[in-house]
PDB file of C-alpha atoms and ligand atoms in Angstrom:
ATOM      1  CA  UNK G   1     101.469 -74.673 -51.814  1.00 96.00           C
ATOM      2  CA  UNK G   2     103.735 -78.011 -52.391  1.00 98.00           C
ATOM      3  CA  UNK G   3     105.865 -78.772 -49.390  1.00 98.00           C
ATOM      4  CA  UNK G   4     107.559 -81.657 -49.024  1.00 98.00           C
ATOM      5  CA  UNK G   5     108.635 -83.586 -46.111  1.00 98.00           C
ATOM      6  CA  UNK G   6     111.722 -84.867 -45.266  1.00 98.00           C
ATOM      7  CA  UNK G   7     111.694 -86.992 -41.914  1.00 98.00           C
ATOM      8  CA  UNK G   8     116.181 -87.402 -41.975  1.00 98.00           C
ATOM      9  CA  UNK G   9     118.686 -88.188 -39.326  1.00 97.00           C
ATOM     10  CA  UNK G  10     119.107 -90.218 -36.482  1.00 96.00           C
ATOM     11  CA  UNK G  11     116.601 -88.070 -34.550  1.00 95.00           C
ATOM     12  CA  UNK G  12     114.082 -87.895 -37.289  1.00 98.00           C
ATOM     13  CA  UNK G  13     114.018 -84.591 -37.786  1.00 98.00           C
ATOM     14  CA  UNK G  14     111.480 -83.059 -40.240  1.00 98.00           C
ATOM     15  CA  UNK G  15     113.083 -81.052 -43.521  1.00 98.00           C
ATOM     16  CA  UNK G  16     110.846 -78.924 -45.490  1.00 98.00           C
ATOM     17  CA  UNK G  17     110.839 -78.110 -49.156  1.00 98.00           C
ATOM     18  CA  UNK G  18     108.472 -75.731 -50.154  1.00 98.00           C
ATOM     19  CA  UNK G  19     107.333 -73.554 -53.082  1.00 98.00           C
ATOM     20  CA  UNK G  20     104.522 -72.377 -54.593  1.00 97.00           C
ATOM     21  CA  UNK G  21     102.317 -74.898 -56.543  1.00 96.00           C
ATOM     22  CA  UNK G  22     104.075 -75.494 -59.932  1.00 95.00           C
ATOM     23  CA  UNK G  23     106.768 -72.776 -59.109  1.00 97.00           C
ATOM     24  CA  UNK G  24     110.748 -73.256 -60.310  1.00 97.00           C
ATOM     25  CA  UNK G  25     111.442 -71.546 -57.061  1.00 98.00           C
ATOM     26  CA  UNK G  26     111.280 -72.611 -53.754  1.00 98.00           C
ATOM     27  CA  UNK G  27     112.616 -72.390 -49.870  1.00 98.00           C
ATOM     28  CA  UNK G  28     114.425 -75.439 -47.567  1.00 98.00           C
ATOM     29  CA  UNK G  29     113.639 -75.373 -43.912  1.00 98.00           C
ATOM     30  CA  UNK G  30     115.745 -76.531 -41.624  1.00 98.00           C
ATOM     31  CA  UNK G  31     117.852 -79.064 -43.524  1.00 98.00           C
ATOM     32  CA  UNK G  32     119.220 -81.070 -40.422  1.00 98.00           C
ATOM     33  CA  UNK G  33     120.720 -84.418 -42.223  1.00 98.00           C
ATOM     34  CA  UNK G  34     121.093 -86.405 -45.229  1.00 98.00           C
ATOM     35  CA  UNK G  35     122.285 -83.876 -47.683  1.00 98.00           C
ATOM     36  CA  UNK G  36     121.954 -86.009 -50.697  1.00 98.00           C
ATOM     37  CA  UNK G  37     118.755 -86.912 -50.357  1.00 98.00           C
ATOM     38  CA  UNK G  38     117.896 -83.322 -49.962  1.00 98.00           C
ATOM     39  CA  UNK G  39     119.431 -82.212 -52.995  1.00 98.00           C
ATOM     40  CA  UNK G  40     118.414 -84.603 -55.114  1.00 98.00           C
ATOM     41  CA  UNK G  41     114.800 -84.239 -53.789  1.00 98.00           C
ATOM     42  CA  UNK G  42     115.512 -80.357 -55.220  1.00 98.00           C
ATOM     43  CA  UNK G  43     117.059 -82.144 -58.110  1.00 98.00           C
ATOM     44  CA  UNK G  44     113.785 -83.989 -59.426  1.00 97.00           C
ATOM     45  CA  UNK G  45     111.689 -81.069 -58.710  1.00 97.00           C
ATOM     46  CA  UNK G  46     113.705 -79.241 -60.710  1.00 97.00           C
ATOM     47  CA  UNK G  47     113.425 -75.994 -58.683  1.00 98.00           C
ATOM     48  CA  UNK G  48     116.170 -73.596 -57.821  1.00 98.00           C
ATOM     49  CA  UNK G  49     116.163 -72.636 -53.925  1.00 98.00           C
ATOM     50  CA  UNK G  50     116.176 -69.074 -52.828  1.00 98.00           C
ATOM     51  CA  UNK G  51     116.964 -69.495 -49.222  1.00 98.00           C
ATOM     52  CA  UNK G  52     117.383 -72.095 -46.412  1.00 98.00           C
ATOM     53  CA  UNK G  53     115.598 -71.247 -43.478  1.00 98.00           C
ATOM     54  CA  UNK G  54     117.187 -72.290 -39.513  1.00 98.00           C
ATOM     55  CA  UNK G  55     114.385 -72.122 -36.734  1.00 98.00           C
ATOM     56  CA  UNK G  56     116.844 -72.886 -34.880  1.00 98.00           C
ATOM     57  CA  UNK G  57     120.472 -74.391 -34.606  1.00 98.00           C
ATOM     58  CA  UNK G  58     120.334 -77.856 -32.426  1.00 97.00           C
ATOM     59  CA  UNK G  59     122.349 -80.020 -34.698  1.00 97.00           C
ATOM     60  CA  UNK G  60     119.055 -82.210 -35.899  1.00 97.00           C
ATOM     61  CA  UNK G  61     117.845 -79.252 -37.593  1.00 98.00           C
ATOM     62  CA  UNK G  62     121.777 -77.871 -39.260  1.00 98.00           C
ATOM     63  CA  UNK G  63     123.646 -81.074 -39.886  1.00 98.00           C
ATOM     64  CA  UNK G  64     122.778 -80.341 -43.905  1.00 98.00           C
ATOM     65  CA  UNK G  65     123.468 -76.628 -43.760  1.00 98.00           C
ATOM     66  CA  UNK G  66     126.818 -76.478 -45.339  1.00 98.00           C
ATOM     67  CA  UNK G  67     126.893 -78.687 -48.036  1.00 98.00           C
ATOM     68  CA  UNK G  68     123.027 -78.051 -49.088  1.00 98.00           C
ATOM     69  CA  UNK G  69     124.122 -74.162 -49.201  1.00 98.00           C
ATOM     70  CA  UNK G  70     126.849 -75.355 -51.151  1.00 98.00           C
ATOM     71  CA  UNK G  71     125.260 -77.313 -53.416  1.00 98.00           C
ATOM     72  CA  UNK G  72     121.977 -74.841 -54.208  1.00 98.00           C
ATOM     73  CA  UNK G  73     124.072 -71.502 -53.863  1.00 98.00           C
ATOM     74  CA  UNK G  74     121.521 -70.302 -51.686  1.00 98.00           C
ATOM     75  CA  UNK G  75     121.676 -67.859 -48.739  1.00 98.00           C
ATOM     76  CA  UNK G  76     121.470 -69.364 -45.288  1.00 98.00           C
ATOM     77  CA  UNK G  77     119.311 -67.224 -42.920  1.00 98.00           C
ATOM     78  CA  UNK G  78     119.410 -68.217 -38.876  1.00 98.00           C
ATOM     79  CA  UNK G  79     118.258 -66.929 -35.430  1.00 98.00           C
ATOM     80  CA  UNK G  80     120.923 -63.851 -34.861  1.00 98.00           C
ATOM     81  CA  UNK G  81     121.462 -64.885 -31.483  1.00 98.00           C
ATOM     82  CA  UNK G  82     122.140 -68.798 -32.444  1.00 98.00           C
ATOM     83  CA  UNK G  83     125.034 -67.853 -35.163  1.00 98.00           C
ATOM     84  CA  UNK G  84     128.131 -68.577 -33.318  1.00 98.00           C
ATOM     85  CA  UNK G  85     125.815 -72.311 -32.885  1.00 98.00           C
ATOM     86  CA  UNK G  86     125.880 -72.924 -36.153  1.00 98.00           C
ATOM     87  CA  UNK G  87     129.119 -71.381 -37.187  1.00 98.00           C
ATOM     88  CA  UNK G  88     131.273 -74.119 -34.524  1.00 98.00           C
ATOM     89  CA  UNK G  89     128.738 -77.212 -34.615  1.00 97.00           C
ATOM     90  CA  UNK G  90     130.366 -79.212 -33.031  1.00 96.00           C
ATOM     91  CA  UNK G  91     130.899 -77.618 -29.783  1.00 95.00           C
ATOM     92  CA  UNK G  92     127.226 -78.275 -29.139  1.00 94.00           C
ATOM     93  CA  UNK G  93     126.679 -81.885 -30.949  1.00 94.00           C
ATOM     94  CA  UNK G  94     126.181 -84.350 -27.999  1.00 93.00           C
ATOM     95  CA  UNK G  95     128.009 -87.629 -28.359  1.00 93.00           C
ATOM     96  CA  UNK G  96     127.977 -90.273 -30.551  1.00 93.00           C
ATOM     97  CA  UNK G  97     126.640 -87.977 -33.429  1.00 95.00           C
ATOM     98  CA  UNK G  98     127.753 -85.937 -36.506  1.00 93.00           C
ATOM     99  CA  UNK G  99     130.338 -85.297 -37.385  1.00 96.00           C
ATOM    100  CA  UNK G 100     128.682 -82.199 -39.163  1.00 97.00           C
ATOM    101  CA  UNK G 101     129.952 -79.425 -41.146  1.00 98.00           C
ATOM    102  CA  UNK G 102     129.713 -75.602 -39.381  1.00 98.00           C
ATOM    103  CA  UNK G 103     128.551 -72.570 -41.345  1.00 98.00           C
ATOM    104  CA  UNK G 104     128.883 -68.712 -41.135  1.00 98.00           C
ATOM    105  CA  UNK G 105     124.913 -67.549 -41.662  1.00 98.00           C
ATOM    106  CA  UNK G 106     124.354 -64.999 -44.933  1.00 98.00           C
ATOM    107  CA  UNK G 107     121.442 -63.496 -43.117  1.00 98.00           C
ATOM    108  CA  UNK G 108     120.762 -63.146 -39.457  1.00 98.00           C
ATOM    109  CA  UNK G 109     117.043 -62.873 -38.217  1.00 98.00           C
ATOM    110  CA  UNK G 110     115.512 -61.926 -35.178  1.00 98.00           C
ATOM    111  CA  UNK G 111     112.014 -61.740 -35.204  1.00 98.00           C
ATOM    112  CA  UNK G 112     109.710 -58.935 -37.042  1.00 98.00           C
ATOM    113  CA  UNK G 113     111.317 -59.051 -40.672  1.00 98.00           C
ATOM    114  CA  UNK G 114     109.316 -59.719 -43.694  1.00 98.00           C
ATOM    115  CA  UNK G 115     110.799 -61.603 -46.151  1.00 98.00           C
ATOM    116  CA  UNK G 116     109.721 -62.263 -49.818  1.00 98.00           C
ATOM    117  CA  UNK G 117     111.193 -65.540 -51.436  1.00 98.00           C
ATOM    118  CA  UNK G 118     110.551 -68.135 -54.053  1.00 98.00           C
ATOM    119  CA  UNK G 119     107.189 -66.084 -54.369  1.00 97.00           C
ATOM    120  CA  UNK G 120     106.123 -66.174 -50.542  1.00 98.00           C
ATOM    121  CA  UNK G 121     105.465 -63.328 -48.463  1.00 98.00           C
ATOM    122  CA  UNK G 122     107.063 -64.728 -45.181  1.00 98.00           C
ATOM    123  CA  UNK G 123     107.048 -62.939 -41.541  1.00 98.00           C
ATOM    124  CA  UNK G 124     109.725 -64.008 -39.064  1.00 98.00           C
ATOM    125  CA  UNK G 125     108.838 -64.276 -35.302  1.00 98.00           C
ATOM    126  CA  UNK G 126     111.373 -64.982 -32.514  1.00 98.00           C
ATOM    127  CA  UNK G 127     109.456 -67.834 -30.693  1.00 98.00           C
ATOM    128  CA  UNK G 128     111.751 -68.808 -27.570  1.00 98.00           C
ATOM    129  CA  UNK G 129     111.591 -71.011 -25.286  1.00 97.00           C
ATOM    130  CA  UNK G 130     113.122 -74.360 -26.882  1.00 98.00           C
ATOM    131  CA  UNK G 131     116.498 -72.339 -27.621  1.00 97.00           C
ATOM    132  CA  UNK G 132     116.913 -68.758 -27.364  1.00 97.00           C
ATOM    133  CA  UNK G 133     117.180 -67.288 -30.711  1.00 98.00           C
ATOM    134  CA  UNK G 134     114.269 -70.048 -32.530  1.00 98.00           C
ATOM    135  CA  UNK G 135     112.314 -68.468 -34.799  1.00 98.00           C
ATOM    136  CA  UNK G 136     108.927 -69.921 -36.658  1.00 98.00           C
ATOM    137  CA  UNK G 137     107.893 -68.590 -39.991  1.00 98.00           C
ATOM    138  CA  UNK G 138     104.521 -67.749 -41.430  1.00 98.00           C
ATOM    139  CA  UNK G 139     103.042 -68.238 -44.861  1.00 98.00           C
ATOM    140  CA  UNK G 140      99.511 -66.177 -44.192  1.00 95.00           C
ATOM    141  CA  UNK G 141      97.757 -66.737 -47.060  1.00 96.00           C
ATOM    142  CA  UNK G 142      98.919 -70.372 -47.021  1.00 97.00           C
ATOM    143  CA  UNK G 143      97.912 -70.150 -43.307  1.00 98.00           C
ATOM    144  CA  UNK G 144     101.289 -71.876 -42.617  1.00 98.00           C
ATOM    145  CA  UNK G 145     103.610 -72.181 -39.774  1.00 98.00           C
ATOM    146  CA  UNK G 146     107.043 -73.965 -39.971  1.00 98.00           C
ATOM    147  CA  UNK G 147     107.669 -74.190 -36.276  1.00 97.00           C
ATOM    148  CA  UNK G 148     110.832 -75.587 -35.499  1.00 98.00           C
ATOM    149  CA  UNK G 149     110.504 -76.944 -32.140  1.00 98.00           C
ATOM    150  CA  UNK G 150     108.185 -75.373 -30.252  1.00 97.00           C
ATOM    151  CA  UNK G 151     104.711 -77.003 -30.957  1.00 96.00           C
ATOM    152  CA  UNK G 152     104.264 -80.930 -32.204  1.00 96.00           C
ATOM    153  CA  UNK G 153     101.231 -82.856 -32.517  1.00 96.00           C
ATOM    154  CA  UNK G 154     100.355 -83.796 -28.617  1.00 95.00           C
ATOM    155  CA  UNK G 155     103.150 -82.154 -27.188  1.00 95.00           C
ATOM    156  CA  UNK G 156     105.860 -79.356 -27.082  1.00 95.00           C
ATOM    157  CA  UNK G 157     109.281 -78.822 -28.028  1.00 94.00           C
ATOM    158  CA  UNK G 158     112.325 -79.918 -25.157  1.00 94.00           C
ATOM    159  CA  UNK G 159     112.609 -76.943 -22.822  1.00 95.00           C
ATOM    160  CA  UNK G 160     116.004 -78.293 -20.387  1.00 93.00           C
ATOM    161  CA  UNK G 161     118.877 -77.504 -23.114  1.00 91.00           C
ATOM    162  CA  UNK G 162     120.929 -74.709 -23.154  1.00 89.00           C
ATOM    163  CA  UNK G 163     118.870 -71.440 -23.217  1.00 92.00           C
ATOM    164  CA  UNK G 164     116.006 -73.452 -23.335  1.00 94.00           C
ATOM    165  CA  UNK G 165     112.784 -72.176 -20.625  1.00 95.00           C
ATOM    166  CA  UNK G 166     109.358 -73.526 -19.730  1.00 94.00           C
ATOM    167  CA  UNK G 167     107.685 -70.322 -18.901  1.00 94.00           C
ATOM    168  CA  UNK G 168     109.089 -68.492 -22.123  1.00 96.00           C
ATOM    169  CA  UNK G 169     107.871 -71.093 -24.177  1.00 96.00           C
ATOM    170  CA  UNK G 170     104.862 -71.024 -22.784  1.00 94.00           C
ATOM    171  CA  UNK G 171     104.894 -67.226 -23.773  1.00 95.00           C
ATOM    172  CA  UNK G 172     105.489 -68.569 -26.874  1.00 97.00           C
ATOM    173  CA  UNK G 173     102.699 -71.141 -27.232  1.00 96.00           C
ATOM    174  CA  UNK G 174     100.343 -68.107 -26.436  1.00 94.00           C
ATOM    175  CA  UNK G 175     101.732 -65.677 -28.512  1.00 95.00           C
ATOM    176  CA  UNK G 176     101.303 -68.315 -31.864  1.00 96.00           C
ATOM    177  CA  UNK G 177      97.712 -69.348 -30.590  1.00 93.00           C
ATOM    178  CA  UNK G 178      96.165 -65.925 -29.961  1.00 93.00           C
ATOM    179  CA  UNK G 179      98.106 -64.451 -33.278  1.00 95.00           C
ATOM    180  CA  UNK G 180      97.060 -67.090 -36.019  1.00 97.00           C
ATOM    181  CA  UNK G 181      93.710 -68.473 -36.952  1.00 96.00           C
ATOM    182  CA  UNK G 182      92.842 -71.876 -35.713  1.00 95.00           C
ATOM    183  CA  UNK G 183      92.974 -73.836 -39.152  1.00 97.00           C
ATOM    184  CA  UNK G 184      96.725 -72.341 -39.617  1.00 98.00           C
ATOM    185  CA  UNK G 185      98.454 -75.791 -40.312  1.00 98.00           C
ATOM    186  CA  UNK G 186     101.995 -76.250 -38.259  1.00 98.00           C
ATOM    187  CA  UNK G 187     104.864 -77.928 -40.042  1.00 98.00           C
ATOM    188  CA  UNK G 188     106.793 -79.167 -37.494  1.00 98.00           C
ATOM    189  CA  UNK G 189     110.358 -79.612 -36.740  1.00 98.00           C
ATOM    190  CA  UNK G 190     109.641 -83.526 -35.355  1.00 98.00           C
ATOM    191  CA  UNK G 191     106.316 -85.798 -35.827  1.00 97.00           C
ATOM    192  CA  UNK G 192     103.653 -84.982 -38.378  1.00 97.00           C
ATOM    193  CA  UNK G 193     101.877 -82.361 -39.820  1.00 98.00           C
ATOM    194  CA  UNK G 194      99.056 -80.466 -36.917  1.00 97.00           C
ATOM    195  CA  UNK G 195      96.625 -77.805 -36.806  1.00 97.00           C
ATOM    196  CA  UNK G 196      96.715 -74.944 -33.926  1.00 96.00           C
ATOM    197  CA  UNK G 197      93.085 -75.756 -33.558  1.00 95.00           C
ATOM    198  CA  UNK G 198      93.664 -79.055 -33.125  1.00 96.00           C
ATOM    199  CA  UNK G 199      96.639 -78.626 -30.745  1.00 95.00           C
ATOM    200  CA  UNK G 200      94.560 -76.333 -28.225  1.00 93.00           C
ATOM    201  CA  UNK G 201      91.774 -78.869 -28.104  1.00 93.00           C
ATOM    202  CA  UNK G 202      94.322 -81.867 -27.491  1.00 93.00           C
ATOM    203  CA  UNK G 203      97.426 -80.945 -26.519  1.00 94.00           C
ATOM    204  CA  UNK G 204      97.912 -81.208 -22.932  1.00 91.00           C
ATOM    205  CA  UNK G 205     101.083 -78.951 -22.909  1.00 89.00           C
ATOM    206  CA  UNK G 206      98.436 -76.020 -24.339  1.00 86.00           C
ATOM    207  CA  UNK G 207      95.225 -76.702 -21.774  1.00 82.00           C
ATOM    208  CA  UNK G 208      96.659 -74.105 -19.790  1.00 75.00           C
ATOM    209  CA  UNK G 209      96.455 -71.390 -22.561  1.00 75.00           C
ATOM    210  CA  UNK G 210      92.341 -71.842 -21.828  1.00 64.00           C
ATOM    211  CA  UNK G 211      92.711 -70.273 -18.519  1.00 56.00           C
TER     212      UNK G 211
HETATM  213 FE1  FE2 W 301     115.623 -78.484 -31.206  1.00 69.85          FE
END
C-alpha cells in the first residue's frame, strides 16, 4: 500500500492519500486544509480519487472537503450523524479560524458497511467517543486503520467537545484493540504513524484496557 501523509493546517492535522502500490486509483482521508497542496499531491501521482473519506467533521479534518471534491469529482462519504456538521461549517469552527467552505455529503456512513474503492476492500466502524458519529476505517489485508481521532501515539483523541465522552471512547479503544491484530498499523488523524501493539504497551490512556 502507498499512503501518503499530509500533516496541513493550523492544527496539524494528518491527510491521507492512499492507493494500492502502483495503482491509478486511490482514496483521500480526511482532507482538513490546504487544498492545493492536496490536489496537486494527487496531481503528481497521477491517480484519479474514488472517494474522500470524513472520520469525522471537526473543522481540522473538513476544511478541504469542498473544493478537493470539487476538484477530483469524487464522492464525499461522512459519519451520518455528523452531516448537518459538515454541511454549515462554520457554525462549529471556533474563533480565529477558517473561513472554510461547507458541503452536503454524497454518502452517509454509520458503521458496519463494506466498501470497495480504488481496489480496497474497506469496513466502516462507528468508533465514538471523540464526536458522535466518528468513524475509523479498516484496510485488513493491509492491516490498516485510519483512525481519525480516537487513538494517537501516547495518547487519545479530545473527549470535552460537543458529543464528545470519556467512557464511550473508552468503549471504543476496546472495541479496536480486542477486534484487530496487534501489528495493525494506525494512521492517525494528529501525530505520527503507531501500532495497536505498541499503543497497549505504552499508552497510558489504554493501561486500563489490561484489566
Ligand atoms: Fe477531532
Amino acid at each position: 500500500m502507498d499512503v501518503r501523509c499530509f500533516t496541513v493546517g493550523p492544527v496539524a492535522e494528518n491527510c491521507w492519500i492512499v492507493r494500492r502500490e502502483g495503482a491509478d486509483r486511490g482514496l483521500i482521508v480526511d482532507p482538513g486544509d490546504e487544498a492545493e497542496r492536496i490536489l496537486s499531491a494527487v496531481g503528481e501521482l497521477g491517480i484519479g480519487v474514488d472517494a474522500i473519506l470524513l472520520t469525522h467533521t471537526h473543522f481540522d479534518h473538513i476544511g478541504a472537503v469542498a473544493p478537493v471534491a470539487r476538484a477530483t469529482g469524487a464522492p464525499v462519504y461522512c459519519p451520518e450523524l455528523e452531516v448537518p456538521v459538515l454541511a454549515n461549517v462554520m457554525d462549529w469552527v471556533p474563533p480565529g479560524f477558517g473561513p472554510y467552505e461547507s458541503y452536503d455529503a454524497d454518502q452517509t456512513l454509520s458503521g458496519g458497511e463494506h466498501l470497495e474503492l480504488a481496489g480496497f476492500e474497506i469496513e466502516v466502524i462507528h468508533t465514538p467517543g471523540h464526536s458522535p458519529g466518528h468513524l475509523t476505517y479498516s484496510i485488513a489485508d493491509e492491516a490498516a486503520l485510519f483512525s481519525g481521532d480516537v487513538l494517537f501515539q501516547g495518547s487519545v483523541g479530545r473527549v470535552d467537545l460537543p458529543g464528545g465522552d470519556g467512557p464511550t471512547l473508552l468503549q471504543t479503544l476496546r472495541k479496536l484493540a480486542e477486534s484487530f491484530p496487534e501489528q495493525t498499523t494506525v494512521y492517525p488523524g494528529h501525530m505520527g504513524i503507531t501500532t495497536l501493539g505498541a499503543e497497549r504497551a505504552t499508552n497510558p490512556f489504554l493501561a486500563e484496557l489490561a484489566r
